[in-house]
CSV table of C-alpha atoms in Angstrom, one decimal:
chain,number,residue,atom,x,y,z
A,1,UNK,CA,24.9,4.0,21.5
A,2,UNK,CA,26.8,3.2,18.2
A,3,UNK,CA,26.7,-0.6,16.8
A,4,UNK,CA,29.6,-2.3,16.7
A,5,UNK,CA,30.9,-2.5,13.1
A,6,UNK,CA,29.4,-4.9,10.7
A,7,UNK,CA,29.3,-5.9,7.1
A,8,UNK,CA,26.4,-5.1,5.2
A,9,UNK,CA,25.1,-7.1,2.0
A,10,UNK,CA,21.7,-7.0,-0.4
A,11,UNK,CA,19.8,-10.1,-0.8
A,12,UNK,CA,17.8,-10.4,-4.2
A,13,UNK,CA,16.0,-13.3,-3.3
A,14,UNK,CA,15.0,-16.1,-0.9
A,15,UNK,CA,17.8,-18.1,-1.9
A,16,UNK,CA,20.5,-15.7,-2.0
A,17,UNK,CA,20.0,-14.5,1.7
A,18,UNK,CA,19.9,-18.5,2.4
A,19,UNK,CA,23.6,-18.7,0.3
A,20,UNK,CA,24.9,-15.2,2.1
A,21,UNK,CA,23.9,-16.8,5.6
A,22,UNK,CA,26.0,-20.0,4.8
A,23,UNK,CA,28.9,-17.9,3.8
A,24,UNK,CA,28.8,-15.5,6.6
A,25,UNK,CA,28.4,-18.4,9.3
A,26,UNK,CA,26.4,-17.7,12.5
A,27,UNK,CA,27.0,-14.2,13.1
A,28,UNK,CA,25.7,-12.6,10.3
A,29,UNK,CA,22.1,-11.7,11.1
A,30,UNK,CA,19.2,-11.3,8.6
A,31,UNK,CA,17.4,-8.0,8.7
A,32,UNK,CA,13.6,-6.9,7.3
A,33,UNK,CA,12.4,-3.7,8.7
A,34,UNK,CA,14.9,-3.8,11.7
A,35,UNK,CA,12.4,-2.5,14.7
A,36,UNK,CA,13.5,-6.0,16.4
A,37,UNK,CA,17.4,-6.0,15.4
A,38,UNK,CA,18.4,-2.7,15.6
A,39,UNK,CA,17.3,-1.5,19.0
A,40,UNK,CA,19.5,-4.6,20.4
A,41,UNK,CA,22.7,-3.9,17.7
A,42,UNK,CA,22.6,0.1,18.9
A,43,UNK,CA,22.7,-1.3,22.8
A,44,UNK,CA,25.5,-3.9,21.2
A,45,UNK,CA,23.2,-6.8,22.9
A,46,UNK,CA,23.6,-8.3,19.6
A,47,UNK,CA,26.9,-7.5,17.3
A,48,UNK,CA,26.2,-9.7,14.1
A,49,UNK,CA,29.9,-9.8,11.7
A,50,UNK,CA,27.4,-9.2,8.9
A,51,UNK,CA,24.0,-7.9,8.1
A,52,UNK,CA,21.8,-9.4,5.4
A,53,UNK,CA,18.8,-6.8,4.1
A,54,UNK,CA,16.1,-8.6,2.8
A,55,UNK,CA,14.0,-6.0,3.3
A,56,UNK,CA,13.8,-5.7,-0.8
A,57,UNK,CA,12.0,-9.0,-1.0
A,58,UNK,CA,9.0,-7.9,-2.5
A,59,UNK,CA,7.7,-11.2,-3.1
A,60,UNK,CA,7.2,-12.0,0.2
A,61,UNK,CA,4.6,-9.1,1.0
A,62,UNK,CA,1.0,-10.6,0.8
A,63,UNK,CA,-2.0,-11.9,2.3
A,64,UNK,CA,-3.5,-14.3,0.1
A,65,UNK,CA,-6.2,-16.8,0.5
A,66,UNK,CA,-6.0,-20.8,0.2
A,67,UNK,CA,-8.6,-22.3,0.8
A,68,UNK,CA,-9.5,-23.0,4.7
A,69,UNK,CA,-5.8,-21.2,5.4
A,70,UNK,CA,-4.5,-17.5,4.8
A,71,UNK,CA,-1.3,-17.1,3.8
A,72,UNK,CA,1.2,-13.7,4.7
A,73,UNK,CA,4.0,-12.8,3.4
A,74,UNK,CA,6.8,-13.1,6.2
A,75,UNK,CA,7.4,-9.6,4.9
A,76,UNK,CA,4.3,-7.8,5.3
A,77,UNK,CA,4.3,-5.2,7.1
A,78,UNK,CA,2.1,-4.9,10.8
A,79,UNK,CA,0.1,-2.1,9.2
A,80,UNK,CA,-0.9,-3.9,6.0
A,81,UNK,CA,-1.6,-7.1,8.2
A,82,UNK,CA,-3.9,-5.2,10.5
A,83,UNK,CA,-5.6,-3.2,7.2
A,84,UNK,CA,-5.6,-6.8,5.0
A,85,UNK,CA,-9.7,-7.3,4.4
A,86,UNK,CA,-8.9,-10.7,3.8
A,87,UNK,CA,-7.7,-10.9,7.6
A,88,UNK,CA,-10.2,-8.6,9.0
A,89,UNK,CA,-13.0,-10.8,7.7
A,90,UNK,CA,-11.4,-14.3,7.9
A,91,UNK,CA,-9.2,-13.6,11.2
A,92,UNK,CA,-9.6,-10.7,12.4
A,93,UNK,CA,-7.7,-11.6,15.9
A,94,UNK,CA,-4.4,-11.2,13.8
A,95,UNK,CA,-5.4,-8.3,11.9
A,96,UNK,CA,-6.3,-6.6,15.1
A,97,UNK,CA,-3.4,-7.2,17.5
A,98,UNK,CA,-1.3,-6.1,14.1
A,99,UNK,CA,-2.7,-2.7,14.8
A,100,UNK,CA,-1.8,-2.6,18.5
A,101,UNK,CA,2.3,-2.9,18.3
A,102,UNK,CA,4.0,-0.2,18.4
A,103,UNK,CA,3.0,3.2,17.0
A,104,UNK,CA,2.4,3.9,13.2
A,105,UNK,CA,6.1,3.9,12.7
A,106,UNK,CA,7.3,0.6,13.8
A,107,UNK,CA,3.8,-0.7,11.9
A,108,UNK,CA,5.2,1.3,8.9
A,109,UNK,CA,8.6,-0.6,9.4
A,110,UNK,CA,8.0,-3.8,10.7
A,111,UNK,CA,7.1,-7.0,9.6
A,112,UNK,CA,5.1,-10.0,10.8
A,113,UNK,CA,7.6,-12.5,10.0
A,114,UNK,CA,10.8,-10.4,11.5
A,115,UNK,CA,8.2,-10.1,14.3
A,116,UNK,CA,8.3,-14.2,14.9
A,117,UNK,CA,11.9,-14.8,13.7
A,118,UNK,CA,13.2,-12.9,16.3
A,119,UNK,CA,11.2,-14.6,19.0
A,120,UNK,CA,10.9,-12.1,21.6
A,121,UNK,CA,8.6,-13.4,24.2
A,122,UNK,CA,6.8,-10.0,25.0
A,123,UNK,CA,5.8,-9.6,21.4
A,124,UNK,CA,2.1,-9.9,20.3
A,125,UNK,CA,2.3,-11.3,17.6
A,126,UNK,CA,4.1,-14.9,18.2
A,127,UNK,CA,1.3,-15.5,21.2
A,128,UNK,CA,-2.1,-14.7,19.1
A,129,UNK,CA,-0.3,-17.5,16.2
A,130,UNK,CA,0.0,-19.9,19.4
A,131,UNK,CA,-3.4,-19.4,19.7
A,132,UNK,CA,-4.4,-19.5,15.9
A,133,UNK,CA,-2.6,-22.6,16.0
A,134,UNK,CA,-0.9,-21.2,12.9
A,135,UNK,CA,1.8,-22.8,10.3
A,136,UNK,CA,5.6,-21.3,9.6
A,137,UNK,CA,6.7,-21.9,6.2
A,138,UNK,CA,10.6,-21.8,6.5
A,139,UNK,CA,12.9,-21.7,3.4
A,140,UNK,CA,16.6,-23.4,3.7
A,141,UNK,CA,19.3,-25.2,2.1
A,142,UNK,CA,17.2,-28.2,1.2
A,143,UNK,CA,14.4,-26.5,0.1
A,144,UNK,CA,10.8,-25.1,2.2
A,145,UNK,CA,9.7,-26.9,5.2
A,146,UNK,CA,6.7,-26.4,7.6
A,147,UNK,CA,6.5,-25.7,11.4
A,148,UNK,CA,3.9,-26.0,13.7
A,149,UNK,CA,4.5,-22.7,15.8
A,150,UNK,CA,3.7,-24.9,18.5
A,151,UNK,CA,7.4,-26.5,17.7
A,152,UNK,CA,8.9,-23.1,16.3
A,153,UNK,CA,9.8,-21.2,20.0
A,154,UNK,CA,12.4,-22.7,22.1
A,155,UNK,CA,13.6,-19.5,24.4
A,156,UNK,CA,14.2,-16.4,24.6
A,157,UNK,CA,15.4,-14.9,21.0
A,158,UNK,CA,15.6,-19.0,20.3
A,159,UNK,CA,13.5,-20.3,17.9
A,160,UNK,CA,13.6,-23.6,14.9
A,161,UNK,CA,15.4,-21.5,12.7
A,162,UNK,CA,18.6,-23.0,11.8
A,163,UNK,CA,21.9,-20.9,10.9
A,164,UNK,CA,20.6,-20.9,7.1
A,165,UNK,CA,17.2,-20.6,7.1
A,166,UNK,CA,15.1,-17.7,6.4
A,167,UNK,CA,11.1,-17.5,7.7
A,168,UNK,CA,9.2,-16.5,4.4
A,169,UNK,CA,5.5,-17.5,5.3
A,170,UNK,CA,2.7,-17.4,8.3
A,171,UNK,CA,0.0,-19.7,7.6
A,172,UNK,CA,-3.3,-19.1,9.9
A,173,UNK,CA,-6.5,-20.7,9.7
A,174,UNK,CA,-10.3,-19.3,8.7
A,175,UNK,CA,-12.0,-18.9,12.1
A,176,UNK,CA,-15.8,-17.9,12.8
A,177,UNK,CA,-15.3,-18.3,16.5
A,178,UNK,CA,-15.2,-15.1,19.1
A,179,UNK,CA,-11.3,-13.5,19.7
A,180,UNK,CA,-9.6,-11.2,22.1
A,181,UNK,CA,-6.0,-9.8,22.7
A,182,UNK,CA,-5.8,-8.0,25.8
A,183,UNK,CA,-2.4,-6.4,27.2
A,184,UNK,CA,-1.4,-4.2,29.0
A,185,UNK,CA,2.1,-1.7,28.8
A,186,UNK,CA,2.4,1.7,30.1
A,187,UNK,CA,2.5,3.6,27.4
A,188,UNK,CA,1.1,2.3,23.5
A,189,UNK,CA,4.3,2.0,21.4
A,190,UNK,CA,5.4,0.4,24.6
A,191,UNK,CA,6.3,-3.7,25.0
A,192,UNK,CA,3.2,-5.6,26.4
A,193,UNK,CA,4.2,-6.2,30.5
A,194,UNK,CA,1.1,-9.3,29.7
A,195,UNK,CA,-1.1,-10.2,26.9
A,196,UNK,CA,-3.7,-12.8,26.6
A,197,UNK,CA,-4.9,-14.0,23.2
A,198,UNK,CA,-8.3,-15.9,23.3
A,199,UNK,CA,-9.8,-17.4,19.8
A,200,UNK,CA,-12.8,-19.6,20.0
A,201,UNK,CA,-12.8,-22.0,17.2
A,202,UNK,CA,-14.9,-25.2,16.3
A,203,UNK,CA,-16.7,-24.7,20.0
A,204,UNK,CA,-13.1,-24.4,21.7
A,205,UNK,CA,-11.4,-21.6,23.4
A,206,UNK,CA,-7.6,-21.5,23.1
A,207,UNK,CA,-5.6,-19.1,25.0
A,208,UNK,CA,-2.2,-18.1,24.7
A,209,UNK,CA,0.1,-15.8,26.8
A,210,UNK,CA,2.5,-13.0,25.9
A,211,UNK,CA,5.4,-12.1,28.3
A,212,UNK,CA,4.6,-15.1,31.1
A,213,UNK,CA,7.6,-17.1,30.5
A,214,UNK,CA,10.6,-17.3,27.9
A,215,UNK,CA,8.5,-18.1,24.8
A,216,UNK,CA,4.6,-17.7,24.5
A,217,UNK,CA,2.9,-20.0,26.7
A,218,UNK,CA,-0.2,-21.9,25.8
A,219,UNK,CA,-2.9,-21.5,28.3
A,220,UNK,CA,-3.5,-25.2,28.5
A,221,UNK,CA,-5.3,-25.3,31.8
A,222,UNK,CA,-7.5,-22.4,31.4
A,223,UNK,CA,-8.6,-24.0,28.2
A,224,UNK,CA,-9.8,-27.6,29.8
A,225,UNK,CA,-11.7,-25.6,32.5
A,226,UNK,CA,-13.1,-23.7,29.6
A,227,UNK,CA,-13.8,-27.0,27.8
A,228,UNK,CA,-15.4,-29.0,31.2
A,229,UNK,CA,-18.0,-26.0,31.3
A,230,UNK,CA,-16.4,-23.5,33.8
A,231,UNK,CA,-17.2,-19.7,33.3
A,232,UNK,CA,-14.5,-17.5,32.4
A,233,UNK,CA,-14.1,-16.3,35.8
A,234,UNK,CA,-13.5,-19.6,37.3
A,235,UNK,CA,-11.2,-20.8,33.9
A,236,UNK,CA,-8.8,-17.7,34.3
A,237,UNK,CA,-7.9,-18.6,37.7
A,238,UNK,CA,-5.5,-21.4,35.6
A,239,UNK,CA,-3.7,-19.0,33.6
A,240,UNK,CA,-0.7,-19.2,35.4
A,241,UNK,CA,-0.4,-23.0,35.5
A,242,UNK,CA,3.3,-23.3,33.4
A,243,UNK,CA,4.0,-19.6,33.5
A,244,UNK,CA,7.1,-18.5,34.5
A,245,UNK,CA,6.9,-14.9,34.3
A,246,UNK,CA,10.3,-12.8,34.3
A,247,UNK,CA,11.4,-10.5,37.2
A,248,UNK,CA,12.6,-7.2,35.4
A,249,UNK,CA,13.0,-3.1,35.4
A,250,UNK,CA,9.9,-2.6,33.6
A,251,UNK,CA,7.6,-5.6,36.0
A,252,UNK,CA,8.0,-7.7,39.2
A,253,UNK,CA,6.9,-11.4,38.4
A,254,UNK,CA,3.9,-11.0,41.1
A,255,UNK,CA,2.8,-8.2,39.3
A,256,UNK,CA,2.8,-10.3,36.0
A,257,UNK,CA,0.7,-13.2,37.6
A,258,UNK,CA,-2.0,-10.8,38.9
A,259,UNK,CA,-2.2,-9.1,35.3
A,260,UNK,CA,-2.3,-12.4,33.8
A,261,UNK,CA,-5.5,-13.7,35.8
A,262,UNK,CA,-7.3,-10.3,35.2
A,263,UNK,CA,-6.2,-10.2,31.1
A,264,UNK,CA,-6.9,-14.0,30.7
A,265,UNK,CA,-10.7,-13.2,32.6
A,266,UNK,CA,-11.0,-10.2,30.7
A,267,UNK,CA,-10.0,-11.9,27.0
A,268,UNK,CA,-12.6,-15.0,27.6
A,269,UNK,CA,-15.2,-12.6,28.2
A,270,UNK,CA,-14.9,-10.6,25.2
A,271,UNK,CA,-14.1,-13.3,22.9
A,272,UNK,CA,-17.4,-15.4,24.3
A,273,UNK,CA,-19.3,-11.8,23.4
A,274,UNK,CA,-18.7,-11.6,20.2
């Protein structure tokens, strides 16, 4: 299909798309490499008044170091995320499901931080930063503030992002500990149906869900089993303690909850190998 008709206007910098979102109002939409916007504009699911490319923000395309944090540039591309040595070596969970969205096109295109913004719950990415316990650095009309991406997802496409703000940072820490993302989806450039991120860190296991609800869902319950000495066998029989998985064309919700116990069993057992 054809998007609706829209306005289109160039942003030079962080604070010029965060003055041409408070001119435009609510329906003008931000977009970075567009894998996550598009699709929904061509099936006119989303009809934004105007569009703001801030795809030309060079500035925001990094992985740097920070002490016990790494720091990425909201746009950074999946590909450079899952090729960054600073990630590989520091946190590689990240720098590995980077490499598993999508085919080399849409890791060409898109970006980590249109990636979050957008707040799809069957994307990888926002689950494994549940489980990183990672930092949102989010620019608006009073300045930068920080979110706990525990706080950032409220629902589905929802997120803390206010009608100005633009996302221009993903802060995760340094981690030693053992990781996995499992998923499964039919075919590889394909949504995940379920994914299970697993990072062990400072003796800990924390677990987070892609697709079982409307935002990524910490695996809280699976975690304290995990913590009171139960194997990973017995822990993943939790995982769908505060799920609510959807019902749709590509899943039923049963099916959901049986991939989530075998991905959730699966992920702690890799990540405790490593």
């Amino acid at each position: 299909m054809i998007p609706a008709p829209f306005d289109y206007e160039v942003a030079e910098s962080a604070d010029q798309a965060v003055a041409l979102l408070g001119q435009h109002g609510e329906d003008a939409k931000l977009l970075a490499g567009g894998h996550s916007l598009l699709p929904l504009m061509r099936l006119r699911l989303a009809a934004p008044s105007v569009v703001i490319d801030i795809g030309r923000l060079h500035e925001l395309d990094y992985v740097r170091e920070n002490g016990d944090t790494l720091a990425v540039g909201a746009l950074t591309t999946h590909d450079r995320v899952n090729r960054s040595e600073l990630l590989r070596q520091h946190c590689p969970l990240l720098a590995h499901t980077a490499g598993e969205i999508g085919d080399p096109q849409v890791r060409h295109r898109g970006t980590i931080g249109g990636s979050v913004a957008h707040a799809d719950p069957a994307s990888d990415i926002p689950a494994v930063l549940l489980a990183l316990d990672a930092e949102l650095v989010v620019h608006g009309p009073g300045g930068d503030r920080t979110v706990p991406v525990s706080q950032f997802f409220r629902g589905i496409f929802e997120s803390a992002l206010g009608p100005q703000d633009v996302l221009t940072e993903v802060r995760v820490p340094k981690v030693t500990g053992g990781w996995s993302y499992q998923k499964f989806n039919p075919r590889a450039q394909d949504w995940a149906i379920v994914g299970v991120a697993a990072q062990v860190r400072n003796g800990r296991t924390a677990v987070a869900l892609t697709n079982m609800g409307e935002t990524p869902v910490r695996a809280g319950a699976v975690e304290e089993a995990l913590a009171g000495g139960a194997a990973p066998a017995v822990a993943a029989q939790q995982a769908l303690e505060g799920t609510s998985p959807p019902n749709d064309a590509l899943a039923s919700a049963e099916y959901r909850r049986h991939l989530a116990l075998v991905l959730t069993r699966r992920a702690l057992e890799e990540a405790a190998a490593r």
